[in-house]
């Protein structure tokens, strides 16, 4: 029998970690080369991972919801002639039995606990505030009432986790520690073989809140029962704080988006320009195209014509479609347009792009937009779909917002924010009439696009949408 290990791969470009969203197999299941065993989220995308060999699942090293560093073993598989490891599956829920002696060069791998010795450097977790721990734990620290404050009791002389080693704990215990904001590496283990137990985690949580929950010297022992009231008062802040605040771990899409936006905001010098104009003719064209038999079955909406207007404006102002090469100190002009469309998904904001959008007809562009939205909504957007974008559109108008000052998608030259289209009083042919009006905001990298070029580009987009016949005359 041979145990083969499958490590978390880098499914994008230079990724360092991924979150396991779902396991499709369990210990004892037979798997074949190429079979999908789990789904992970990384680089703003959910990706299914296939196993690269045949065998029987020996162990799942991490539970769902765990963030794993690239290169760490996530699943082991028995290959060759061997029975399915039924007892191994049970070991995930039961306490680990004594392991057989192992060579000094390698520590044993406990099923469900992960590799006990690793060269991977893990980031320390930040402990949650003590009041929140008290509320989640559901326990109140007792308030001592001696005549004078007593010195804190020394910690038991039990060795903590060795520096550099991954703490040993069952997946449920790891989850408990994560929920309580306790760093497992700081917990003193009392289980067999140095395993951290649930009781150890609760003890660490209680120790964290004791200094705050303890009150000054209480009343003398002969005091009436009414003096118990200060105990309730002292414990109340923990409950109130938990009710007033919720801490959400920043990971997955939100983490990547936050890092990208900070990098973009402090790297590319942003300039934002605005234009408000009449799009009544474009709205009429949308209705006409919906009734066109040649476009039957296609999704026709204002965003489609806005995307087309952007492509026409790029053709008239090709220098806006560029990127900045910091290493070479060069401007790289792009002779293709990978048009990004910002999409709000349950996992956060992502920006997939339509490859070679400049070469597509209106019908092909509609099909690509529909496919992009459907894939993003289902959480199936791949890392490749979000790479190599050139210019992005973000439609904040769907939320009723007039416009905004968008931040550039890293590596791109410009981003267009589309505001809500509303009926407003507007001067048309010398008279005030109700017209469909919107506001566009264009943010651009001032290293690539100067004020004149940015203004002409934005004005051309508005001109096409104000007079949509220019979709033909300017193409």
CSV table of C-alpha atoms in Angstrom, one decimal:
chain,number,residue,atom,x,y,z
A,1,UNK,CA,0.0,0.0,0.0
A,2,UNK,CA,1.2,3.5,-0.9
A,3,UNK,CA,-0.1,6.8,0.5
A,4,UNK,CA,0.0,9.6,-2.1
A,5,UNK,CA,-0.6,13.2,-1.1
A,6,UNK,CA,-2.3,15.9,-3.2
A,7,UNK,CA,-1.3,19.5,-2.4
A,8,UNK,CA,-3.2,22.7,-2.8
A,9,UNK,CA,-2.1,23.9,-6.2
A,10,UNK,CA,-1.7,27.5,-7.4
A,11,UNK,CA,-4.7,27.7,-9.8
A,12,UNK,CA,-4.0,31.3,-10.6
A,13,UNK,CA,-0.9,33.5,-10.9
A,14,UNK,CA,1.2,33.7,-7.8
A,15,UNK,CA,-1.6,32.8,-5.4
A,16,UNK,CA,-0.6,32.0,-1.8
A,17,UNK,CA,-3.8,30.5,-0.3
A,18,UNK,CA,-7.3,29.2,-1.1
A,19,UNK,CA,-10.4,28.4,0.9
A,20,UNK,CA,-11.9,24.9,0.7
A,21,UNK,CA,-15.6,25.5,0.0
A,22,UNK,CA,-16.8,22.0,-0.4
A,23,UNK,CA,-15.5,18.4,-0.4
A,24,UNK,CA,-17.1,16.0,-2.9
A,25,UNK,CA,-15.5,12.9,-1.5
A,26,UNK,CA,-15.0,11.3,2.0
A,27,UNK,CA,-12.5,8.8,3.5
A,28,UNK,CA,-13.1,5.4,2.0
A,29,UNK,CA,-14.4,6.7,-1.4
A,30,UNK,CA,-12.7,5.4,-4.6
A,31,UNK,CA,-11.4,8.2,-6.8
A,32,UNK,CA,-10.0,8.1,-10.4
A,33,UNK,CA,-7.5,10.3,-12.2
A,34,UNK,CA,-9.2,13.5,-13.1
A,35,UNK,CA,-12.1,13.2,-10.8
A,36,UNK,CA,-13.1,16.5,-9.0
A,37,UNK,CA,-12.6,16.0,-5.3
A,38,UNK,CA,-13.2,19.5,-3.9
A,39,UNK,CA,-14.1,23.1,-4.8
A,40,UNK,CA,-11.9,26.0,-3.6
A,41,UNK,CA,-12.1,29.7,-3.8
A,42,UNK,CA,-9.1,31.8,-4.7
A,43,UNK,CA,-8.2,34.8,-6.7
A,44,UNK,CA,-11.9,35.8,-6.7
A,45,UNK,CA,-13.0,32.6,-8.3
A,46,UNK,CA,-14.4,29.2,-7.3
A,47,UNK,CA,-12.4,26.4,-8.9
A,48,UNK,CA,-13.0,22.7,-8.9
A,49,UNK,CA,-9.8,20.6,-8.2
A,50,UNK,CA,-9.3,17.2,-9.9
A,51,UNK,CA,-7.2,14.5,-8.3
A,52,UNK,CA,-4.3,13.4,-10.5
A,53,UNK,CA,-4.2,9.7,-9.6
A,54,UNK,CA,-6.4,6.7,-8.8
A,55,UNK,CA,-7.0,5.2,-5.4
A,56,UNK,CA,-9.1,5.2,-2.2
A,57,UNK,CA,-9.4,8.4,-0.1
A,58,UNK,CA,-7.3,7.9,3.0
A,59,UNK,CA,-7.9,11.3,4.7
A,60,UNK,CA,-9.1,14.8,4.2
A,61,UNK,CA,-6.6,17.0,5.9
A,62,UNK,CA,-8.8,20.2,6.3
A,63,UNK,CA,-12.5,20.8,6.8
A,64,UNK,CA,-14.7,23.0,4.6
A,65,UNK,CA,-14.3,26.7,5.3
A,66,UNK,CA,-10.6,26.4,6.1
A,67,UNK,CA,-8.1,28.6,4.3
A,68,UNK,CA,-5.1,26.6,3.2
A,69,UNK,CA,-1.7,27.8,2.0
A,70,UNK,CA,-0.7,26.8,-1.5
A,71,UNK,CA,1.6,23.8,-1.3
A,72,UNK,CA,0.0,22.2,1.7
A,73,UNK,CA,-1.4,18.7,1.5
A,74,UNK,CA,-5.2,18.7,1.5
A,75,UNK,CA,-6.0,15.1,0.8
A,76,UNK,CA,-4.2,11.7,0.9
A,77,UNK,CA,-5.1,8.7,-1.2
A,78,UNK,CA,-4.2,5.0,-0.8
A,79,UNK,CA,-2.9,3.5,-4.1
A,80,UNK,CA,-2.4,-0.1,-4.9
A,81,UNK,CA,-4.2,-3.1,-3.4
A,82,UNK,CA,-5.6,-2.2,0.0
A,83,UNK,CA,-8.9,-2.1,1.8
A,84,UNK,CA,-10.7,1.1,2.3
A,85,UNK,CA,-9.5,2.7,5.5
A,86,UNK,CA,-12.8,2.7,7.4
A,87,UNK,CA,-11.2,3.1,10.8
A,88,UNK,CA,-9.4,6.1,9.5
A,89,UNK,CA,-12.6,7.9,8.8
A,90,UNK,CA,-13.8,7.3,12.4
A,91,UNK,CA,-10.5,8.7,13.7
A,92,UNK,CA,-11.6,12.2,12.6
A,93,UNK,CA,-14.3,12.3,15.2
A,94,UNK,CA,-12.7,10.1,17.9
A,95,UNK,CA,-9.6,10.9,20.0
A,96,UNK,CA,-6.4,9.9,18.2
A,97,UNK,CA,-4.9,6.5,19.3
A,98,UNK,CA,-1.2,6.2,20.1
A,99,UNK,CA,0.8,6.4,16.9
A,100,UNK,CA,3.5,4.0,15.9
A,101,UNK,CA,7.0,5.2,16.5
A,102,UNK,CA,8.1,7.2,13.5
A,103,UNK,CA,11.6,8.1,12.2
A,104,UNK,CA,13.1,11.1,13.8
A,105,UNK,CA,13.2,12.9,10.5
A,106,UNK,CA,9.4,12.9,10.0
A,107,UNK,CA,6.5,13.4,12.4
A,108,UNK,CA,3.4,11.3,12.0
A,109,UNK,CA,0.4,12.7,10.1
A,110,UNK,CA,-2.8,12.5,12.2
A,111,UNK,CA,-5.9,12.1,10.2
A,112,UNK,CA,-8.0,15.3,10.2
A,113,UNK,CA,-5.2,17.3,11.9
A,114,UNK,CA,-2.9,18.1,9.0
A,115,UNK,CA,0.8,17.7,8.8
A,116,UNK,CA,2.4,18.3,12.2
A,117,UNK,CA,5.7,19.6,10.9
A,118,UNK,CA,5.8,22.0,8.0
A,119,UNK,CA,8.2,24.6,6.7
A,120,UNK,CA,5.3,26.8,5.6
A,121,UNK,CA,5.1,30.1,7.4
A,122,UNK,CA,1.6,30.8,8.6
A,123,UNK,CA,0.3,34.2,9.4
A,124,UNK,CA,-0.7,34.6,13.1
A,125,UNK,CA,-4.4,35.1,13.7
A,126,UNK,CA,-5.6,38.2,15.5
A,127,UNK,CA,-7.5,37.4,18.7
A,128,UNK,CA,-11.1,38.7,18.9
A,129,UNK,CA,-12.0,41.2,21.6
A,130,UNK,CA,-12.5,39.6,25.0
A,131,UNK,CA,-16.2,40.7,25.5
A,132,UNK,CA,-17.1,38.9,22.2
A,133,UNK,CA,-15.4,35.8,23.4
A,134,UNK,CA,-17.4,35.9,26.7
A,135,UNK,CA,-20.7,36.2,24.8
A,136,UNK,CA,-19.9,33.3,22.4
A,137,UNK,CA,-18.6,31.1,25.1
A,138,UNK,CA,-21.7,31.7,27.3
A,139,UNK,CA,-19.6,31.7,30.5
A,140,UNK,CA,-19.0,34.4,33.1
A,141,UNK,CA,-15.8,34.6,35.0
A,142,UNK,CA,-16.4,34.4,38.8
A,143,UNK,CA,-15.6,37.6,40.7
A,144,UNK,CA,-13.4,37.0,43.7
A,145,UNK,CA,-14.1,38.7,47.0
A,146,UNK,CA,-11.0,38.5,49.2
A,147,UNK,CA,-10.1,41.3,51.6
A,148,UNK,CA,-7.2,42.2,49.3
A,149,UNK,CA,-6.5,41.4,45.6
A,150,UNK,CA,-4.7,38.1,45.2
A,151,UNK,CA,-1.8,37.6,42.9
A,152,UNK,CA,-2.6,35.8,39.7
A,153,UNK,CA,-2.0,32.0,39.8
A,154,UNK,CA,0.9,30.8,37.7
A,155,UNK,CA,0.2,29.0,34.5
A,156,UNK,CA,0.6,25.2,34.7
A,157,UNK,CA,4.0,24.0,33.8
A,158,UNK,CA,2.9,22.2,30.6
A,159,UNK,CA,4.8,23.0,27.4
A,160,UNK,CA,3.0,24.9,24.7
A,161,UNK,CA,3.2,24.1,21.0
A,162,UNK,CA,6.8,23.9,19.8
A,163,UNK,CA,7.7,27.0,17.8
A,164,UNK,CA,7.3,26.5,14.0
A,165,UNK,CA,5.1,23.4,14.3
A,166,UNK,CA,1.4,23.2,13.3
A,167,UNK,CA,-0.7,22.7,16.4
A,168,UNK,CA,-2.5,19.3,16.5
A,169,UNK,CA,-6.3,19.6,16.8
A,170,UNK,CA,-9.4,18.0,15.3
A,171,UNK,CA,-11.3,20.1,12.7
A,172,UNK,CA,-14.2,20.8,15.1
A,173,UNK,CA,-11.7,22.1,17.6
A,174,UNK,CA,-10.0,24.2,15.0
A,175,UNK,CA,-13.3,25.7,14.1
A,176,UNK,CA,-14.1,26.4,17.8
A,177,UNK,CA,-10.8,28.2,18.2
A,178,UNK,CA,-11.4,30.2,15.0
A,179,UNK,CA,-14.9,31.2,16.2
A,180,UNK,CA,-13.6,32.3,19.6
A,181,UNK,CA,-10.6,34.2,18.2
A,182,UNK,CA,-8.1,31.9,19.9
A,183,UNK,CA,-4.7,31.2,18.3
A,184,UNK,CA,-4.2,27.4,18.6
A,185,UNK,CA,-0.4,27.9,18.7
A,186,UNK,CA,-0.8,29.7,22.1
A,187,UNK,CA,-3.1,27.0,23.6
A,188,UNK,CA,-1.5,24.6,26.1
A,189,UNK,CA,-2.5,21.1,24.9
A,190,UNK,CA,-3.6,18.4,27.4
A,191,UNK,CA,-4.7,15.7,25.0
A,192,UNK,CA,-2.8,12.5,24.3
A,193,UNK,CA,0.2,13.1,22.0
A,194,UNK,CA,0.0,16.9,22.5
A,195,UNK,CA,-3.4,17.3,20.9
A,196,UNK,CA,-5.4,20.5,21.7
A,197,UNK,CA,-8.9,19.6,23.0
A,198,UNK,CA,-12.1,21.6,23.2
A,199,UNK,CA,-11.6,22.0,26.9
A,200,UNK,CA,-8.1,23.5,26.2
A,201,UNK,CA,-9.7,26.1,23.9
A,202,UNK,CA,-12.4,27.0,26.4
A,203,UNK,CA,-9.8,27.4,29.1
A,204,UNK,CA,-7.7,29.7,26.9
A,205,UNK,CA,-10.8,31.8,26.1
A,206,UNK,CA,-11.7,32.0,29.8
A,207,UNK,CA,-8.2,33.1,30.7
A,208,UNK,CA,-8.4,35.8,28.0
A,209,UNK,CA,-11.5,37.3,29.6
A,210,UNK,CA,-10.7,36.9,33.3
A,211,UNK,CA,-8.6,40.1,33.7
A,212,UNK,CA,-11.5,42.2,32.3
A,213,UNK,CA,-14.2,40.3,34.0
A,214,UNK,CA,-12.6,40.4,37.5
A,215,UNK,CA,-13.7,43.3,39.7
A,216,UNK,CA,-11.9,45.2,42.5
A,217,UNK,CA,-12.3,44.0,46.0
A,218,UNK,CA,-15.9,43.2,46.7
A,219,UNK,CA,-17.9,43.8,49.9
A,220,UNK,CA,-17.1,41.9,53.1
A,221,UNK,CA,-18.5,38.4,53.4
A,222,UNK,CA,-21.1,39.6,55.9
A,223,UNK,CA,-22.7,41.9,53.4
A,224,UNK,CA,-26.3,41.2,52.4
A,225,UNK,CA,-27.3,39.3,49.3
A,226,UNK,CA,-28.0,42.6,47.5
A,227,UNK,CA,-24.3,43.0,46.9
A,228,UNK,CA,-24.5,40.4,44.2
A,229,UNK,CA,-25.8,43.1,41.8
A,230,UNK,CA,-22.3,44.4,40.9
A,231,UNK,CA,-21.5,41.0,39.5
A,232,UNK,CA,-24.2,41.3,36.9
A,233,UNK,CA,-23.2,44.9,36.1
A,234,UNK,CA,-19.6,43.8,35.6
A,235,UNK,CA,-20.6,41.0,33.2
A,236,UNK,CA,-23.0,43.1,31.2
A,237,UNK,CA,-20.5,44.9,28.9
A,238,UNK,CA,-19.4,41.6,27.4
A,239,UNK,CA,-23.0,40.8,26.3
A,240,UNK,CA,-23.6,44.4,25.1
A,241,UNK,CA,-20.4,44.5,23.1
A,242,UNK,CA,-21.2,41.2,21.4
A,243,UNK,CA,-24.7,42.5,20.5
A,244,UNK,CA,-23.3,45.8,19.1
A,245,UNK,CA,-20.4,44.5,17.0
A,246,UNK,CA,-19.8,41.6,14.6
A,247,UNK,CA,-16.4,40.7,13.3
A,248,UNK,CA,-16.2,39.2,9.8
A,249,UNK,CA,-12.9,37.6,8.7
A,250,UNK,CA,-11.6,39.2,5.5
A,251,UNK,CA,-10.7,36.4,3.1
A,252,UNK,CA,-11.5,35.2,-0.4
A,253,UNK,CA,-12.9,37.7,-2.8
A,254,UNK,CA,-13.1,40.5,-0.2
A,255,UNK,CA,-9.5,40.1,0.8
A,256,UNK,CA,-8.2,40.1,-2.8
A,257,UNK,CA,-10.4,43.1,-3.7
A,258,UNK,CA,-9.2,45.1,-0.7
A,259,UNK,CA,-5.6,44.4,-1.5
A,260,UNK,CA,-6.1,45.2,-5.2
A,261,UNK,CA,-7.9,48.5,-4.5
A,262,UNK,CA,-5.3,49.7,-2.0
A,263,UNK,CA,-2.5,48.9,-4.5
A,264,UNK,CA,-4.3,50.6,-7.3
A,265,UNK,CA,-5.3,53.7,-5.3
A,266,UNK,CA,-1.7,54.3,-4.1
A,267,UNK,CA,0.1,53.3,-7.4
A,268,UNK,CA,-1.8,54.9,-10.3
A,269,UNK,CA,-2.5,58.6,-10.1
A,270,UNK,CA,-6.3,58.7,-10.5
A,271,UNK,CA,-8.3,61.5,-12.3
A,272,UNK,CA,-12.1,61.4,-12.5
A,273,UNK,CA,-14.2,63.4,-14.9
A,274,UNK,CA,-18.0,63.5,-15.1
A,275,UNK,CA,-20.6,64.2,-17.8
A,276,UNK,CA,-24.5,64.4,-17.5
A,277,UNK,CA,-26.5,64.0,-20.7
A,278,UNK,CA,-29.7,63.0,-22.4
A,279,UNK,CA,-30.0,59.2,-23.4
A,280,UNK,CA,-33.7,59.3,-24.5
A,281,UNK,CA,-32.8,58.2,-28.0
A,282,UNK,CA,-30.7,55.3,-26.7
A,283,UNK,CA,-33.6,54.1,-24.5
A,284,UNK,CA,-35.9,54.2,-27.6
A,285,UNK,CA,-33.3,52.2,-29.5
A,286,UNK,CA,-33.2,49.5,-26.8
A,287,UNK,CA,-37.0,49.0,-27.2
A,288,UNK,CA,-36.6,48.8,-31.0
A,289,UNK,CA,-33.8,46.3,-30.8
A,290,UNK,CA,-35.8,44.1,-28.4
A,291,UNK,CA,-38.5,43.8,-31.1
A,292,UNK,CA,-36.0,43.0,-33.9
A,293,UNK,CA,-36.5,39.4,-35.0
A,294,UNK,CA,-32.7,39.2,-35.9
A,295,UNK,CA,-32.0,39.7,-32.2
A,296,UNK,CA,-34.7,37.4,-30.8
A,297,UNK,CA,-33.5,35.5,-27.7
A,298,UNK,CA,-30.7,37.9,-26.9
A,299,UNK,CA,-30.6,40.1,-23.8
A,300,UNK,CA,-30.9,43.7,-25.0
A,301,UNK,CA,-30.5,46.4,-22.4
A,302,UNK,CA,-28.9,49.8,-21.9
A,303,UNK,CA,-25.6,48.3,-20.6
A,304,UNK,CA,-25.2,46.5,-24.0
A,305,UNK,CA,-25.3,49.8,-25.9
A,306,UNK,CA,-23.1,51.5,-23.3
A,307,UNK,CA,-20.5,48.8,-23.8
A,308,UNK,CA,-20.8,49.3,-27.6
A,309,UNK,CA,-20.4,53.0,-27.2
A,310,UNK,CA,-17.2,52.5,-25.1
A,311,UNK,CA,-15.8,50.3,-27.9
A,312,UNK,CA,-16.6,52.9,-30.5
A,313,UNK,CA,-14.9,55.6,-28.4
A,314,UNK,CA,-11.8,53.5,-28.0
A,315,UNK,CA,-11.6,53.1,-31.7
A,316,UNK,CA,-11.6,56.9,-32.0
A,317,UNK,CA,-9.2,57.3,-29.1
A,318,UNK,CA,-6.9,54.2,-29.2
A,319,UNK,CA,-4.3,55.6,-26.9
A,320,UNK,CA,-6.7,55.2,-23.9
A,321,UNK,CA,-6.4,51.5,-24.3
A,322,UNK,CA,-3.0,51.0,-22.7
A,323,UNK,CA,-1.1,49.9,-19.6
A,324,UNK,CA,1.9,51.1,-17.6
A,325,UNK,CA,5.0,48.9,-17.4
A,326,UNK,CA,6.8,50.1,-14.3
A,327,UNK,CA,9.9,47.9,-14.7
A,328,UNK,CA,10.6,49.1,-18.2
A,329,UNK,CA,9.1,52.6,-17.7
A,330,UNK,CA,7.1,52.2,-20.9
A,331,UNK,CA,3.5,52.7,-22.0
A,332,UNK,CA,2.1,49.6,-23.6
A,333,UNK,CA,-0.6,50.3,-26.2
A,334,UNK,CA,-3.1,47.4,-26.6
A,335,UNK,CA,-4.5,46.7,-30.0
A,336,UNK,CA,-7.3,44.6,-28.5
A,337,UNK,CA,-10.0,45.4,-26.0
A,338,UNK,CA,-10.7,42.9,-23.1
A,339,UNK,CA,-13.7,44.8,-21.7
A,340,UNK,CA,-14.2,44.3,-18.0
A,341,UNK,CA,-17.7,44.2,-16.4
A,342,UNK,CA,-17.8,44.7,-12.7
A,343,UNK,CA,-20.2,42.1,-11.2
A,344,UNK,CA,-21.6,41.9,-7.7
A,345,UNK,CA,-21.8,38.3,-6.5
A,346,UNK,CA,-22.5,36.6,-3.1
A,347,UNK,CA,-18.8,36.3,-2.6
A,348,UNK,CA,-18.1,39.9,-3.4
A,349,UNK,CA,-17.2,42.1,-6.3
A,350,UNK,CA,-15.4,40.5,-9.3
A,351,UNK,CA,-14.4,41.9,-12.7
A,352,UNK,CA,-14.4,39.3,-15.4
A,353,UNK,CA,-13.8,40.6,-18.9
A,354,UNK,CA,-15.0,39.9,-22.4
A,355,UNK,CA,-12.0,38.8,-24.5
A,356,UNK,CA,-11.5,40.7,-27.8
A,357,UNK,CA,-14.7,42.6,-27.3
A,358,UNK,CA,-13.6,45.0,-30.0
A,359,UNK,CA,-14.1,42.3,-32.7
A,360,UNK,CA,-17.7,41.3,-31.7
A,361,UNK,CA,-20.9,42.2,-33.3
A,362,UNK,CA,-23.8,43.6,-31.2
A,363,UNK,CA,-25.3,40.1,-31.1
A,364,UNK,CA,-22.1,38.5,-30.1
A,365,UNK,CA,-21.5,41.2,-27.5
A,366,UNK,CA,-24.9,40.5,-26.0
A,367,UNK,CA,-24.2,36.8,-25.8
A,368,UNK,CA,-20.9,37.4,-24.1
A,369,UNK,CA,-22.4,39.8,-21.6
A,370,UNK,CA,-25.2,37.3,-20.7
A,371,UNK,CA,-22.7,34.4,-20.3
A,372,UNK,CA,-20.4,36.6,-18.1
A,373,UNK,CA,-23.3,37.6,-15.8
A,374,UNK,CA,-24.6,34.0,-15.5
A,375,UNK,CA,-21.2,32.6,-14.8
A,376,UNK,CA,-20.5,35.2,-12.1
A,377,UNK,CA,-23.8,34.7,-10.5
A,378,UNK,CA,-23.2,31.0,-10.2
A,379,UNK,CA,-19.8,31.6,-8.7
A,380,UNK,CA,-18.0,29.8,-11.6
A,381,UNK,CA,-15.9,32.6,-13.0
A,382,UNK,CA,-12.4,31.3,-13.6
A,383,UNK,CA,-9.1,33.2,-12.8
A,384,UNK,CA,-8.5,33.3,-16.6
A,385,UNK,CA,-11.8,35.2,-17.1
A,386,UNK,CA,-10.5,38.0,-14.8
A,387,UNK,CA,-7.0,38.4,-16.2
A,388,UNK,CA,-5.6,40.8,-18.9
A,389,UNK,CA,-8.5,43.3,-18.8
A,390,UNK,CA,-7.9,46.6,-20.4
A,391,UNK,CA,-10.9,48.9,-19.6
A,392,UNK,CA,-13.8,48.3,-17.2
A,393,UNK,CA,-17.4,49.3,-16.9
A,394,UNK,CA,-19.1,49.4,-13.5
A,395,UNK,CA,-22.9,49.9,-13.5
A,396,UNK,CA,-23.7,51.5,-10.2
A,397,UNK,CA,-27.0,52.8,-11.7
A,398,UNK,CA,-28.7,49.5,-11.0
A,399,UNK,CA,-28.6,50.5,-7.3
A,400,UNK,CA,-30.2,53.8,-8.0
A,401,UNK,CA,-26.9,55.7,-7.6
A,402,UNK,CA,-26.3,58.7,-9.8
A,403,UNK,CA,-22.6,58.0,-10.2
A,404,UNK,CA,-19.3,57.6,-8.2
A,405,UNK,CA,-15.6,57.9,-8.4
A,406,UNK,CA,-14.5,54.4,-9.3
A,407,UNK,CA,-11.0,53.0,-8.5
A,408,UNK,CA,-9.1,51.5,-11.4
A,409,UNK,CA,-8.9,47.7,-11.8
A,410,UNK,CA,-5.1,47.1,-11.3
A,411,UNK,CA,-3.2,47.1,-14.6
A,412,UNK,CA,-6.0,48.9,-16.6
A,413,UNK,CA,-6.0,52.4,-17.9
A,414,UNK,CA,-9.6,53.5,-17.2
A,415,UNK,CA,-12.9,52.6,-15.6
A,416,UNK,CA,-16.3,54.0,-16.5
A,417,UNK,CA,-19.0,54.3,-13.8
A,418,UNK,CA,-22.6,54.3,-15.2
A,419,UNK,CA,-25.2,56.1,-13.1
A,420,UNK,CA,-28.9,55.6,-12.9
A,421,UNK,CA,-31.0,56.5,-15.9
A,422,UNK,CA,-33.9,58.7,-14.7
A,423,UNK,CA,-36.6,60.9,-16.2
A,424,UNK,CA,-35.7,64.5,-15.5
A,425,UNK,CA,-36.7,67.9,-16.7
A,426,UNK,CA,-34.3,68.7,-19.6
A,427,UNK,CA,-34.1,71.4,-22.2
A,428,UNK,CA,-34.8,69.7,-25.5
A,429,UNK,CA,-35.2,71.8,-28.7
A,430,UNK,CA,-35.7,75.0,-26.7
A,431,UNK,CA,-38.3,73.5,-24.4
A,432,UNK,CA,-38.2,71.9,-21.0
A,433,UNK,CA,-39.4,68.3,-21.3
A,434,UNK,CA,-39.1,65.1,-19.3
A,435,UNK,CA,-36.1,63.2,-20.8
A,436,UNK,CA,-34.1,60.2,-19.8
A,437,UNK,CA,-30.8,61.5,-18.3
A,438,UNK,CA,-27.8,59.8,-16.8
A,439,UNK,CA,-24.3,60.7,-15.5
A,440,UNK,CA,-21.1,58.9,-16.4
A,441,UNK,CA,-17.9,59.1,-14.4
A,442,UNK,CA,-14.6,58.2,-16.0
A,443,UNK,CA,-11.5,57.5,-13.8
A,444,UNK,CA,-8.2,57.1,-15.6
A,445,UNK,CA,-4.5,56.6,-14.9
A,446,UNK,CA,-3.0,60.1,-15.5
A,447,UNK,CA,0.4,58.5,-16.4
A,448,UNK,CA,-1.3,57.1,-19.5
A,449,UNK,CA,-4.1,59.5,-20.2
A,450,UNK,CA,-3.8,63.2,-19.9
A,451,UNK,CA,-6.8,65.5,-19.4
A,452,UNK,CA,-7.4,66.2,-23.1
A,453,UNK,CA,-7.4,62.5,-24.1
A,454,UNK,CA,-9.6,61.5,-21.1
A,455,UNK,CA,-12.0,64.3,-21.9
A,456,UNK,CA,-12.3,63.5,-25.6
A,457,UNK,CA,-12.8,59.8,-24.7
A,458,UNK,CA,-15.6,60.5,-22.2
A,459,UNK,CA,-17.3,63.0,-24.5
A,460,UNK,CA,-17.3,60.5,-27.4
A,461,UNK,CA,-19.0,57.9,-25.2
A,462,UNK,CA,-21.7,60.4,-24.3
A,463,UNK,CA,-22.1,61.6,-27.8
A,464,UNK,CA,-22.7,58.0,-29.1
A,465,UNK,CA,-25.3,57.4,-26.4
A,466,UNK,CA,-27.0,60.8,-27.0
A,467,UNK,CA,-27.1,60.2,-30.7
A,468,UNK,CA,-26.9,56.4,-31.1
A,469,UNK,CA,-26.9,56.5,-34.9
A,470,UNK,CA,-23.1,57.2,-34.4
A,471,UNK,CA,-22.8,53.5,-33.5
A,472,UNK,CA,-23.0,53.2,-37.3
A,473,UNK,CA,-21.4,56.4,-38.6
A,474,UNK,CA,-18.4,56.2,-36.3
A,475,UNK,CA,-17.8,52.5,-36.6
